[in-house]
mmCIF file of C-alpha atoms in Angstrom:
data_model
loop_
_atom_site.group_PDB
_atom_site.id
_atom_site.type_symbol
_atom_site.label_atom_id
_atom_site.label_comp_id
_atom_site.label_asym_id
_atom_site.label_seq_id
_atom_site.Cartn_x
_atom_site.Cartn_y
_atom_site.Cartn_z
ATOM 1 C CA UNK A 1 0.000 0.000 0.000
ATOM 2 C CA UNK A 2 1.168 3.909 -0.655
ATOM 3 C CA UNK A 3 0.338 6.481 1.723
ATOM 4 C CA UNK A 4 0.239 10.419 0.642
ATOM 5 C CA UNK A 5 0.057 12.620 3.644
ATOM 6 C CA UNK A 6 -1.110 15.728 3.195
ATOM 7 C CA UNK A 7 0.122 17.698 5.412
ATOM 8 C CA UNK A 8 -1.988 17.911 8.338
ATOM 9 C CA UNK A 9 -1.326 13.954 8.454
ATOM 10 C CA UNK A 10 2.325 14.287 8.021
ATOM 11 C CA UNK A 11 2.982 17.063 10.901
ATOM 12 C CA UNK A 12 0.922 14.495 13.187
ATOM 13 C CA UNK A 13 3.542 12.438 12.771
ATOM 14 C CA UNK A 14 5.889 14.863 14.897
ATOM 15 C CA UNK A 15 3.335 16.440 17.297
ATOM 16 C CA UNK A 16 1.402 14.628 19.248
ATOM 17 C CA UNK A 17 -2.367 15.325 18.711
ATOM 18 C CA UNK A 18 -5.430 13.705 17.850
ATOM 19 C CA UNK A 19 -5.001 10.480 15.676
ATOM 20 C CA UNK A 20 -1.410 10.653 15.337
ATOM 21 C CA UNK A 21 -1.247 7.205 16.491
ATOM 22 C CA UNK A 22 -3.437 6.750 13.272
ATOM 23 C CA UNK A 23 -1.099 8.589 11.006
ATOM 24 C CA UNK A 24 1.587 6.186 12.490
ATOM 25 C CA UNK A 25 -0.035 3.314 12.341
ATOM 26 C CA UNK A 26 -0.802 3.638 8.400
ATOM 27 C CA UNK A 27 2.625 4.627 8.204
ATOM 28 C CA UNK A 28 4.378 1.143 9.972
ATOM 29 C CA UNK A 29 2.339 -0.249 7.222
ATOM 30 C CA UNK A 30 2.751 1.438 4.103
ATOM 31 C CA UNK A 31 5.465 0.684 1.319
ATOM 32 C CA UNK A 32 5.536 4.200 0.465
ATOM 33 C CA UNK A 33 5.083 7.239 2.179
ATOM 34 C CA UNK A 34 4.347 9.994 -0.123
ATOM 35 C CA UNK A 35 3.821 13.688 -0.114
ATOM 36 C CA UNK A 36 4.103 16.938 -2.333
ATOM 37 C CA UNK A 37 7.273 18.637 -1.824
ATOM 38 C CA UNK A 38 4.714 21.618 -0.449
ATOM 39 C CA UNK A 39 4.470 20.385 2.207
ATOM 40 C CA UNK A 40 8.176 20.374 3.702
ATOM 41 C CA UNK A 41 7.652 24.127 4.203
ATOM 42 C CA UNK A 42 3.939 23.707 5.402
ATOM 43 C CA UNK A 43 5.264 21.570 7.980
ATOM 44 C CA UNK A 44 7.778 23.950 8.939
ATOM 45 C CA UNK A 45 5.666 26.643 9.528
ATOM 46 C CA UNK A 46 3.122 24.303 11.630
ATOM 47 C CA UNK A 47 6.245 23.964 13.575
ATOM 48 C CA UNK A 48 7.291 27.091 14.193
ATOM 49 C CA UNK A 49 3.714 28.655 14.401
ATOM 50 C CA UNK A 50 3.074 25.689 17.208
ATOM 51 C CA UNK A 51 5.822 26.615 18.958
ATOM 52 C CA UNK A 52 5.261 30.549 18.846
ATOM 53 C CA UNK A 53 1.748 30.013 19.673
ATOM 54 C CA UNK A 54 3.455 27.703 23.416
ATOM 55 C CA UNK A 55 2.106 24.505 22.253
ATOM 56 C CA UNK A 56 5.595 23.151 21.842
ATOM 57 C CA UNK A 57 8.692 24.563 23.592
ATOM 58 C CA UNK A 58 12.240 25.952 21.737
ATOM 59 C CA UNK A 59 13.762 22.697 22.787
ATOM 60 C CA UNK A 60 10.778 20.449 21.013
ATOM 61 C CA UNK A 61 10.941 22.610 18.178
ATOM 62 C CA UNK A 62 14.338 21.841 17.360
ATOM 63 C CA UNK A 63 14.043 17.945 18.598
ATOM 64 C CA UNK A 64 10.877 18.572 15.703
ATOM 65 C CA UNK A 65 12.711 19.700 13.149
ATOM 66 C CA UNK A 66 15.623 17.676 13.562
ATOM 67 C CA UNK A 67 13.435 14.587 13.428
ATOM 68 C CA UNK A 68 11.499 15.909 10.674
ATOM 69 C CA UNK A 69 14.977 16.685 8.046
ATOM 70 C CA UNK A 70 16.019 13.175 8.889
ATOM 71 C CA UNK A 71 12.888 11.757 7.523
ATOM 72 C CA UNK A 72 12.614 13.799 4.670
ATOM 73 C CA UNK A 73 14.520 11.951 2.450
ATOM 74 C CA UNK A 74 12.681 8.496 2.912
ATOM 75 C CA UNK A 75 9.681 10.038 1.735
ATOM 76 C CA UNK A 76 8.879 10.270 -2.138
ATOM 77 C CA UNK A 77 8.035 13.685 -3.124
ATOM 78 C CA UNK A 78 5.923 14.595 -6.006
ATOM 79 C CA UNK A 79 7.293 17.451 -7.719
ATOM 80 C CA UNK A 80 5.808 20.395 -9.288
ATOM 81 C CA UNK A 81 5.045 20.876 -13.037
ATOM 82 C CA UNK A 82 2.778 22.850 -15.649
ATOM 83 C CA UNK A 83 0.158 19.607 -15.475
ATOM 84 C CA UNK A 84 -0.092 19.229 -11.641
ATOM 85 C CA UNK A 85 -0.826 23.007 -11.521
ATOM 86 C CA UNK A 86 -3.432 22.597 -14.298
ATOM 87 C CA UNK A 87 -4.869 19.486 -12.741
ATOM 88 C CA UNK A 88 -4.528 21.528 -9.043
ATOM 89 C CA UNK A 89 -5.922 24.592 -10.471
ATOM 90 C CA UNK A 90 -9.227 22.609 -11.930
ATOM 91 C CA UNK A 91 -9.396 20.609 -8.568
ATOM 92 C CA UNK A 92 -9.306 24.151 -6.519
ATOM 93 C CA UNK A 93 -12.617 25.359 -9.127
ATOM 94 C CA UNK A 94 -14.404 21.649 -8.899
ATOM 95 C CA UNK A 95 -14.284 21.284 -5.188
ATOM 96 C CA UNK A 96 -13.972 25.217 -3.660
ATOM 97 C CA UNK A 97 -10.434 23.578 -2.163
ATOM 98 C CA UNK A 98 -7.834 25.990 -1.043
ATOM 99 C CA UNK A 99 -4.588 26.486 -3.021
ATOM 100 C CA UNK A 100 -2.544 24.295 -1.354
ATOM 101 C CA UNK A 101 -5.023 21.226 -0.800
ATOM 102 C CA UNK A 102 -5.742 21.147 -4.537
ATOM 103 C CA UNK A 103 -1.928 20.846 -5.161
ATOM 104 C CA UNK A 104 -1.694 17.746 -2.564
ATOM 105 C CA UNK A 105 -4.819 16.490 -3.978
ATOM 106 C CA UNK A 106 -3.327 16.946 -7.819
ATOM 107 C CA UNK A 107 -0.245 15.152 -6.490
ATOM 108 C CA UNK A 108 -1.735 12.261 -4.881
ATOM 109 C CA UNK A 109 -4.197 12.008 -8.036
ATOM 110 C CA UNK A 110 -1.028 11.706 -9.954
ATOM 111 C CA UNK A 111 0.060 8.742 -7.550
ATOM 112 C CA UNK A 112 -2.746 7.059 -7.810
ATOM 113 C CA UNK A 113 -3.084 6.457 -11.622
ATOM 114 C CA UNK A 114 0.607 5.734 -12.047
ATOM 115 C CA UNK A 115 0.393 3.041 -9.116
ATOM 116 C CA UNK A 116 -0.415 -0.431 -9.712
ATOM 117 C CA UNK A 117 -1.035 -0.889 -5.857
ATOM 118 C CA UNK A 118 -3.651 0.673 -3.522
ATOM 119 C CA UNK A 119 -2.941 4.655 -2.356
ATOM 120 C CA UNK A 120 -4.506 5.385 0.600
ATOM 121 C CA UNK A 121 -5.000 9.274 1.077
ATOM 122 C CA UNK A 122 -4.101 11.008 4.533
ATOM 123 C CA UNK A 123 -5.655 14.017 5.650
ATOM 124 C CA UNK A 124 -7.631 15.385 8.622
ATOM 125 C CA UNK A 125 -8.990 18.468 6.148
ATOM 126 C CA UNK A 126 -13.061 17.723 5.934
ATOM 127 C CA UNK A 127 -13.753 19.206 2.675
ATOM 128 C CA UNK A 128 -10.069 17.820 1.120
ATOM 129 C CA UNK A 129 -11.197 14.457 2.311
ATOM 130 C CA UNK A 130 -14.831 15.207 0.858
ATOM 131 C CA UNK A 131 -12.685 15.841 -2.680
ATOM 132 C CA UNK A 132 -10.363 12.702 -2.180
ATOM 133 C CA UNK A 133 -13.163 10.332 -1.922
ATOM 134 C CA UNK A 134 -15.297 11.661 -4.883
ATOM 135 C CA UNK A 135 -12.189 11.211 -7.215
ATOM 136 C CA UNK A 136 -12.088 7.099 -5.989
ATOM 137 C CA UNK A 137 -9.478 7.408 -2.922
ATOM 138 C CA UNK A 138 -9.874 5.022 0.060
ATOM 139 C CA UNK A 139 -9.381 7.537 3.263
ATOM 140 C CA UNK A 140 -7.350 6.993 6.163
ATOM 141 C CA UNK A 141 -9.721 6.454 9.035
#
């Protein structure tokens, strides 16, 4: 099975909050972890606004981050071209999604047809889930 993680599933796998051990879970089961490469500086600035808003002290932060960069690598990262944007861009008009949602959405829609294996889509966004489903993804639940 491949797992993308938006991510609001991805930074759960750092922070400890509600259904992480979910997130971590479908992760000690997946053969791939994927993601958009968006979402290494989304996850940064969850970080650093978690930290700035005292959910997570200096020292966690860094113990975060540090975790975070050593993972990176492991994960496959979709890239970003002229027919993800397109495919993003009619995504964000079908389904009212925000910017960024429609490019993780675009990019796991791309996984999905090139996979010959179940992709499981990660995300803890109501109305990206909503989107996810309609276009034939099994959730993570």
């Amino acid at each position: 099975m491949i797992l993308y993680l938006d991510t609001s599933a991805l930074v759960k796998l750092y922070v400890e909050e509600e259904n992480s051990s979910t997130v971590e879970h479908a992760v000690s089961k997946a053969k791939i972890v994927a993601t958009h490469l968006i979402a290494y500086v989304e996850a940064q600035a969850a970080f650093a606004r978690l930290c700035r808003e005292s959910v997570i002290s200096e020292e966690m932060l860094e113990n975060i981050q540090a975790d975070f960069e050593k993972d990176w690598p492991h994960y496959m990262k979709i890239g970003l071209n002229q027919s993800l944007l397109e495919r993003a861009s009619e995504f964000a008009k079908a389904f009212a999604l925000k910017a960024y949602d429609s490019l993780h959405l675009a990019a796991a829609d791309l996984l999905l047809k090139k996979a010959n294996e179940e992709v499981i889509f990660g995300c803890f966004d109501k109305k990206l889930n909503q989107a996810a489903k309609i276009i034939g993804f099994s959730l993570l639940s």
